[in-house]
Amino acid sequence: MLIGLCGGICAGKHAIAEYLIQQQGFQLLELASKMPQITDPEDDLRLQASEIRKKGDTQPEHTFENADILLDFATKRWQERWITTDIADASTLDRFLLRPFFLLVSVDAPVSLRWKRFADRCWRRQLDPPDLEKFVLWNDHNLYDKDVGRVYLTDKAQVRLFNSSSSLEELHSALNTLDLADEERLRPNWDQYFMQLASLAAQRSNCMKRRVGCVLVRERRVISTGYNGTPRHLRNCNQGGCPRCNRGDGGGVGLSTCLCLHAEENALLEAGRERIREGAILYCDTCPCLTCTVKIAQVGISEVVYSQGYNMDKDSAAILQEAGVRLRQFHPPSNGLT
């Protein structure tokens, strides 16, 4: 496993790296030359940052001339635990993201807190800290500059951390609960995989009331997918095709006049009774309503997995229980801390 940490100045990357090294057996991988070229030699703030990094407490286990050599080294030893904070550009990151053992983690914190952390480090190194305005300007350059901006890296992070605490004990406690070393983060389990497919299907929804997506699975193979919206050859709901949805009627009001098919209905119609058979599992990002629940029971679905609740969950659960259909809620792994 290789974890790459990225984020703004003094967001907490090195504090998290030190925790993973000391508490969870990770080893640090560093580049011999990692500072971007200084375009303004008079910018003493960048020189201060460079000096602070050189005097950092964490010593690298391994140092490499460039990112490709670092990645090749980690690839041959992917079953061990590695960490780096030295991914500096988008093209390099793209090569790292191709490896199935790599996890990109972004770290962020309020700019005022990051300025205070930077000032504290300057005082400890007997350097004059910058004022807040100067720090903000450099922070903007660090995050948004078209050549060295780190925001282009953080946008691709698989896990996003929010380190707003000034206490290392709180940070370590939160990291312990989060368990970044859990290898299931590298490859989603089946529930997470199929629920992500359901959420992706929901993006195709045209219903004005809510987006819902559904995936029908048997023996870990997708049978069909569905999302909610008006039937084929009718105008899409978001184009005025369903008057009831476009009026904004409340839940349970005027259901008999609704022209939208639900995501579950579309998936069931697409699959057909013959393809469903015993053992089929229905994944939906919203708990099925009563109308869909009775249809799910009728076609022989064995299990329903959902992620978000609805306003009739208890009624749906009672029907599914009576029909012998298992119902459970999926909770995705936590990807952030405060």
Short mmCIF file of C-alpha atoms in Angstrom, two decimals:
data_model
loop_
_atom_site.label_atom_id
_atom_site.label_comp_id
_atom_site.label_asym_id
_atom_site.label_seq_id
_atom_site.Cartn_x
_atom_site.Cartn_y
_atom_site.Cartn_z
CA MET A 1 0.00 0.00 0.00
CA LEU A 2 1.24 3.46 -0.90
CA ILE A 3 -0.50 6.54 0.54
CA GLY A 4 0.12 9.90 -1.09
CA LEU A 5 -0.65 12.97 1.04
CA CYS A 6 -1.40 16.31 -0.59
CA GLY A 7 -2.86 19.61 0.57
CA GLY A 8 -2.23 23.23 1.43
CA ILE A 9 0.59 24.76 3.43
CA CYS A 10 0.53 23.52 7.05
CA ALA A 11 -2.71 21.59 6.48
CA GLY A 12 -1.25 18.69 8.47
CA LYS A 13 0.30 16.40 5.84
CA HIS A 14 3.52 15.82 7.75
CA ALA A 15 1.73 15.37 11.08
CA ILE A 16 -0.40 12.64 9.52
CA ALA A 17 2.65 11.08 7.86
CA GLU A 18 4.48 10.98 11.20
CA TYR A 19 1.48 9.31 12.85
CA LEU A 20 1.27 6.63 10.15
CA ILE A 21 5.03 6.02 10.40
CA GLN A 22 5.14 5.82 14.19
CA GLN A 23 1.81 4.10 14.87
CA GLN A 24 0.97 2.00 11.82
CA GLY A 25 4.30 0.86 10.41
CA PHE A 26 4.48 3.01 7.29
CA GLN A 27 7.82 4.00 5.78
CA LEU A 28 8.49 7.40 4.24
CA LEU A 29 9.46 7.76 0.58
CA GLU A 30 10.96 11.13 -0.43
CA LEU A 31 12.30 12.81 -3.53
CA ALA A 32 15.82 14.24 -3.46
CA SER A 33 14.61 17.45 -5.11
CA LYS A 34 10.98 18.33 -4.44
CA MET A 35 10.75 22.10 -4.13
CA PRO A 36 9.23 23.84 -7.17
CA GLN A 37 11.50 26.36 -8.84
CA ILE A 38 11.42 29.69 -7.00
CA THR A 39 10.34 32.27 -9.55
CA ASP A 40 11.03 35.22 -7.23
CA PRO A 41 14.31 34.90 -5.27
CA GLU A 42 13.26 37.87 -3.11
CA ASP A 43 10.29 35.97 -1.77
CA ASP A 44 11.65 35.22 1.70
CA LEU A 45 8.43 33.44 2.67
CA ARG A 46 9.15 30.61 0.24
CA LEU A 47 12.73 30.50 1.47
CA GLN A 48 11.43 30.21 5.02
CA ALA A 49 9.21 27.31 4.00
CA SER A 50 12.18 25.61 2.33
CA GLU A 51 14.28 26.05 5.46
CA ILE A 52 11.53 24.64 7.67
CA ARG A 53 11.20 21.56 5.48
CA LYS A 54 14.93 20.93 5.55
CA LYS A 55 14.86 20.97 9.32
CA GLY A 56 11.78 18.79 9.67
CA ASP A 57 11.63 16.10 12.31
CA THR A 58 10.69 13.17 10.05
CA GLN A 59 13.68 11.57 8.35
CA PRO A 60 13.08 9.73 5.04
CA GLU A 61 13.49 5.98 4.95
CA HIS A 62 14.25 6.13 1.24
CA THR A 63 15.15 8.96 -1.14
CA PHE A 64 14.77 8.88 -4.93
CA GLU A 65 15.93 11.06 -7.80
CA ASN A 66 12.49 11.31 -9.39
CA ALA A 67 8.88 10.19 -8.95
CA ASP A 68 9.10 7.39 -11.53
CA ILE A 69 11.90 5.67 -9.61
CA LEU A 70 9.94 6.11 -6.38
CA LEU A 71 6.84 4.54 -7.96
CA ASP A 72 8.80 1.62 -9.41
CA PHE A 73 10.31 0.96 -5.98
CA ALA A 74 6.87 0.94 -4.29
CA THR A 75 5.37 -1.23 -7.05
CA LYS A 76 7.86 -4.03 -6.38
CA ARG A 77 7.04 -3.83 -2.67
CA TRP A 78 3.34 -3.02 -2.85
CA GLN A 79 2.43 -5.37 0.01
CA GLU A 80 4.42 -3.23 2.46
CA ARG A 81 3.22 0.12 3.84
CA TRP A 82 4.64 3.26 2.23
CA ILE A 83 3.81 6.95 2.39
CA THR A 84 4.92 10.05 0.49
CA THR A 85 4.13 13.76 0.55
CA ASP A 86 6.14 14.50 -2.60
CA ILE A 87 3.65 14.22 -5.47
CA ALA A 88 3.88 17.70 -6.96
CA ASP A 89 2.07 17.74 -10.32
CA ALA A 90 -0.98 16.29 -12.05
CA SER A 91 0.88 14.25 -14.69
CA THR A 92 2.88 12.46 -11.99
CA LEU A 93 -0.27 11.88 -9.96
CA ASP A 94 -2.03 10.28 -12.94
CA ARG A 95 0.73 7.65 -13.14
CA PHE A 96 0.37 6.92 -9.44
CA LEU A 97 -3.42 6.60 -9.67
CA LEU A 98 -3.04 3.80 -12.23
CA ARG A 99 -1.58 1.54 -9.54
CA PRO A 100 -4.23 -0.43 -7.57
CA PHE A 101 -2.24 -0.18 -4.33
CA PHE A 102 -2.16 3.65 -4.31
CA LEU A 103 -4.45 5.84 -2.21
CA LEU A 104 -4.44 9.64 -2.57
CA VAL A 105 -5.40 11.49 0.62
CA SER A 106 -5.93 15.26 0.66
CA VAL A 107 -5.62 17.28 3.85
CA ASP A 108 -7.16 20.69 4.44
CA ALA A 109 -7.64 23.13 7.33
CA PRO A 110 -8.87 26.73 7.78
CA VAL A 111 -6.38 29.22 6.37
CA SER A 112 -6.20 31.14 9.66
CA LEU A 113 -5.23 27.97 11.51
CA ARG A 114 -2.66 27.04 8.86
CA TRP A 115 -1.13 30.54 9.14
CA LYS A 116 -0.85 30.10 12.91
CA ARG A 117 0.83 26.70 12.46
CA PHE A 118 3.27 28.20 9.96
CA ALA A 119 4.07 31.11 12.28
CA ASP A 120 4.68 28.72 15.18
CA ARG A 121 7.11 26.73 13.06
CA CYS A 122 8.91 29.90 12.05
CA TRP A 123 9.35 30.93 15.69
CA ARG A 124 10.67 27.49 16.59
CA ARG A 125 13.26 27.81 13.78
CA GLN A 126 14.09 31.36 14.90
CA LEU A 127 12.66 32.83 11.71
CA ASP A 128 10.36 35.82 11.38
CA PRO A 129 6.86 34.65 10.44
CA PRO A 130 4.90 36.40 7.67
CA ASP A 131 1.76 38.40 8.34
CA LEU A 132 -1.56 36.83 7.42
CA GLU A 133 -1.94 38.77 4.15
CA LYS A 134 1.42 37.61 2.86
CA PHE A 135 0.68 34.03 3.89
CA VAL A 136 -2.67 34.11 2.07
CA LEU A 137 -1.00 35.32 -1.12
CA TRP A 138 1.55 32.54 -1.01
CA ASN A 139 -1.16 30.03 -0.12
CA ASP A 140 -3.12 31.11 -3.22
CA HIS A 141 -0.03 30.62 -5.35
CA ASN A 142 0.60 27.21 -3.80
CA LEU A 143 -2.95 26.03 -4.46
CA TYR A 144 -4.00 27.74 -7.67
CA ASP A 145 -0.94 28.54 -9.75
CA LYS A 146 -1.34 26.88 -13.16
CA ASP A 147 2.12 25.29 -12.98
CA VAL A 148 2.49 24.24 -9.32
CA GLY A 149 -1.04 24.54 -7.91
CA ARG A 150 -1.87 21.74 -5.46
CA VAL A 151 -5.63 22.10 -5.87
CA TYR A 152 -5.39 20.06 -9.08
CA LEU A 153 -4.11 17.17 -6.96
CA THR A 154 -6.64 17.47 -4.14
CA ASP A 155 -9.54 17.34 -6.61
CA LYS A 156 -8.58 13.72 -7.40
CA ALA A 157 -8.21 12.55 -3.80
CA GLN A 158 -10.03 9.34 -2.88
CA VAL A 159 -10.10 10.36 0.79
CA ARG A 160 -10.48 13.96 2.00
CA LEU A 161 -9.45 14.92 5.52
CA PHE A 162 -10.38 18.14 7.35
CA ASN A 163 -7.81 18.79 10.03
CA SER A 164 -9.37 21.69 11.95
CA SER A 165 -8.05 20.72 15.38
CA SER A 166 -5.03 22.31 17.00
CA SER A 167 -4.52 19.24 19.21
CA LEU A 168 -2.29 16.40 18.04
CA GLU A 169 -4.07 14.05 20.44
CA GLU A 170 -7.41 14.78 18.78
CA LEU A 171 -5.86 14.34 15.35
CA HIS A 172 -4.33 10.98 16.31
CA SER A 173 -7.58 9.79 17.85
CA ALA A 174 -9.51 10.70 14.70
CA LEU A 175 -6.91 9.01 12.49
CA ASN A 176 -7.10 5.88 14.61
CA THR A 177 -10.86 5.76 14.10
CA LEU A 178 -10.57 6.51 10.38
CA ASP A 179 -7.96 3.75 9.81
CA LEU A 180 -6.36 4.93 6.59
CA ALA A 181 -4.40 1.68 6.42
CA ASP A 182 -7.56 -0.34 5.81
CA GLU A 183 -6.87 -1.96 2.44
CA GLU A 184 -10.59 -2.05 1.59
CA ARG A 185 -10.13 1.62 0.69
CA LEU A 186 -7.98 0.50 -2.23
CA ARG A 187 -10.65 -1.71 -3.74
CA PRO A 188 -14.35 -1.30 -2.93
CA ASN A 189 -16.15 -4.34 -1.56
CA TRP A 190 -19.14 -5.66 -3.47
CA ASP A 191 -21.71 -3.58 -1.58
CA GLN A 192 -19.76 -0.40 -2.15
CA TYR A 193 -19.14 -1.26 -5.80
CA PHE A 194 -22.77 -1.90 -6.65
CA MET A 195 -24.01 1.06 -4.59
CA GLN A 196 -21.62 3.33 -6.48
CA LEU A 197 -23.10 1.97 -9.72
CA ALA A 198 -26.58 2.77 -8.39
CA SER A 199 -25.49 6.30 -7.53
CA LEU A 200 -23.99 6.66 -11.01
CA ALA A 201 -27.27 5.50 -12.58
CA ALA A 202 -29.10 8.13 -10.50
CA GLN A 203 -27.19 10.84 -12.35
CA ARG A 204 -29.25 9.96 -15.44
CA SER A 205 -32.53 10.64 -13.62
CA ASN A 206 -34.81 13.27 -15.12
CA CYS A 207 -37.38 13.31 -12.29
CA MET A 208 -37.95 16.77 -10.80
CA LYS A 209 -38.59 15.36 -7.30
CA ARG A 210 -35.39 13.46 -6.58
CA ARG A 211 -32.63 11.44 -8.21
CA VAL A 212 -32.75 7.70 -7.58
CA GLY A 213 -30.64 4.92 -9.09
CA CYS A 214 -30.92 1.15 -8.90
CA VAL A 215 -28.82 -1.88 -9.86
CA LEU A 216 -30.12 -5.45 -10.02
CA VAL A 217 -27.48 -8.11 -9.35
CA ARG A 218 -27.29 -11.90 -9.33
CA GLU A 219 -24.14 -13.85 -8.43
CA ARG A 220 -22.21 -10.56 -8.37
CA ARG A 221 -23.10 -9.82 -11.97
CA VAL A 222 -25.20 -6.84 -13.05
CA ILE A 223 -28.49 -7.91 -14.59
CA SER A 224 -29.94 -4.45 -15.19
CA THR A 225 -29.87 -0.86 -14.02
CA GLY A 226 -32.55 1.79 -13.68
CA TYR A 227 -33.19 5.39 -12.78
CA ASN A 228 -36.41 7.30 -12.24
CA GLY A 229 -38.13 9.40 -14.86
CA THR A 230 -40.92 9.37 -17.41
CA PRO A 231 -41.48 6.33 -19.68
CA ARG A 232 -39.98 5.90 -23.12
CA HIS A 233 -41.30 8.25 -25.84
CA LEU A 234 -42.78 10.66 -23.27
CA ARG A 235 -41.25 14.03 -22.55
CA ASN A 236 -38.72 13.91 -19.74
CA CYS A 237 -40.00 14.96 -16.34
CA ASN A 238 -37.52 17.84 -16.21
CA GLN A 239 -38.95 19.07 -19.51
CA GLY A 240 -42.50 19.17 -18.15
CA GLY A 241 -43.41 15.56 -18.94
CA CYS A 242 -44.88 14.85 -15.48
CA PRO A 243 -47.23 17.61 -14.25
CA ARG A 244 -47.35 16.17 -10.74
CA CYS A 245 -43.59 16.32 -10.20
CA ASN A 246 -43.35 19.75 -11.79
CA ARG A 247 -46.06 21.13 -9.48
CA GLY A 248 -43.85 20.20 -6.55
CA ASP A 249 -46.54 18.22 -4.73
CA GLY A 250 -45.45 16.92 -1.32
CA GLY A 251 -44.62 13.30 -0.56
CA GLY A 252 -47.65 11.02 -0.85
CA VAL A 253 -49.79 13.66 -2.60
CA GLY A 254 -51.26 12.96 -6.03
CA LEU A 255 -49.29 9.74 -6.55
CA SER A 256 -51.93 8.33 -8.89
CA THR A 257 -51.27 11.18 -11.33
CA CYS A 258 -47.47 10.76 -11.37
CA LEU A 259 -46.15 9.64 -14.77
CA CYS A 260 -42.60 8.85 -13.57
CA LEU A 261 -41.38 5.29 -13.29
CA HIS A 262 -39.23 4.63 -10.25
CA ALA A 263 -35.65 3.44 -10.56
CA GLU A 264 -36.56 0.04 -9.11
CA GLU A 265 -39.43 -0.35 -11.58
CA ASN A 266 -37.18 0.43 -14.52
CA ALA A 267 -34.57 -2.08 -13.36
CA LEU A 268 -37.19 -4.80 -12.83
CA LEU A 269 -38.82 -4.16 -16.19
CA GLU A 270 -35.44 -4.23 -17.92
CA ALA A 271 -34.46 -7.53 -16.31
CA GLY A 272 -37.76 -9.41 -16.53
CA ARG A 273 -38.86 -12.25 -14.22
CA GLU A 274 -36.88 -14.94 -16.05
CA ARG A 275 -33.54 -13.17 -15.59
CA ILE A 276 -34.08 -12.31 -11.95
CA ARG A 277 -34.66 -15.70 -10.32
CA GLU A 278 -33.71 -16.74 -6.78
CA GLY A 279 -30.71 -15.05 -5.17
CA ALA A 280 -30.99 -11.72 -6.97
CA ILE A 281 -30.06 -8.60 -4.97
CA LEU A 282 -31.44 -5.14 -5.59
CA TYR A 283 -29.18 -2.18 -4.76
CA CYS A 284 -30.84 1.22 -4.56
CA ASP A 285 -29.49 4.50 -3.24
CA THR A 286 -32.91 5.20 -1.65
CA CYS A 287 -35.10 2.78 0.31
CA PRO A 288 -37.94 1.54 -1.94
CA CYS A 289 -41.42 3.02 -1.58
CA LEU A 290 -44.46 0.80 -0.99
CA THR A 291 -45.34 0.61 -4.69
CA CYS A 292 -41.88 -0.69 -5.58
CA THR A 293 -41.70 -2.90 -2.50
CA VAL A 294 -44.68 -5.04 -3.50
CA LYS A 295 -43.22 -5.47 -7.00
CA ILE A 296 -39.84 -6.46 -5.55
CA ALA A 297 -41.56 -9.10 -3.43
CA GLN A 298 -43.57 -10.37 -6.42
CA VAL A 299 -40.60 -11.01 -8.74
CA GLY A 300 -38.60 -13.00 -6.19
CA ILE A 301 -35.80 -10.65 -5.16
CA SER A 302 -33.89 -12.19 -2.23
CA GLU A 303 -32.33 -9.05 -0.74
CA VAL A 304 -32.64 -5.26 -0.93
CA VAL A 305 -29.70 -3.02 -0.03
CA TYR A 306 -30.19 0.74 0.23
CA SER A 307 -28.11 3.70 1.38
CA GLN A 308 -30.55 6.58 2.08
CA GLY A 309 -33.78 6.42 4.01
CA TYR A 310 -37.20 7.45 2.69
CA ASN A 311 -40.42 8.53 4.38
CA MET A 312 -41.98 5.04 4.48
CA ASP A 313 -39.04 2.82 5.40
CA LYS A 314 -40.85 1.05 8.26
CA ASP A 315 -43.84 0.16 6.07
CA SER A 316 -41.58 -1.09 3.29
CA ALA A 317 -39.51 -3.09 5.78
CA ALA A 318 -42.63 -4.76 7.18
CA ILE A 319 -43.78 -5.88 3.72
CA LEU A 320 -40.36 -7.19 2.74
CA GLN A 321 -40.02 -9.06 6.02
CA GLU A 322 -43.38 -10.75 5.52
CA ALA A 323 -42.38 -11.66 1.96
CA GLY A 324 -39.09 -13.17 3.17
CA VAL A 325 -36.92 -10.52 1.51
CA ARG A 326 -33.92 -9.36 3.50
CA LEU A 327 -33.55 -5.57 3.85
CA ARG A 328 -30.40 -3.83 5.07
CA GLN A 329 -28.87 -0.38 4.93
CA PHE A 330 -25.40 0.18 3.49
CA HIS A 331 -23.07 2.60 5.27
CA PRO A 332 -20.07 3.67 3.18
CA PRO A 333 -16.68 4.01 4.91
CA SER A 334 -15.95 7.40 6.44
CA ASN A 335 -13.67 9.55 4.30
CA GLY A 336 -13.13 12.59 6.47
CA LEU A 337 -12.27 13.85 9.94
CA THR A 338 -12.73 17.08 11.84
#
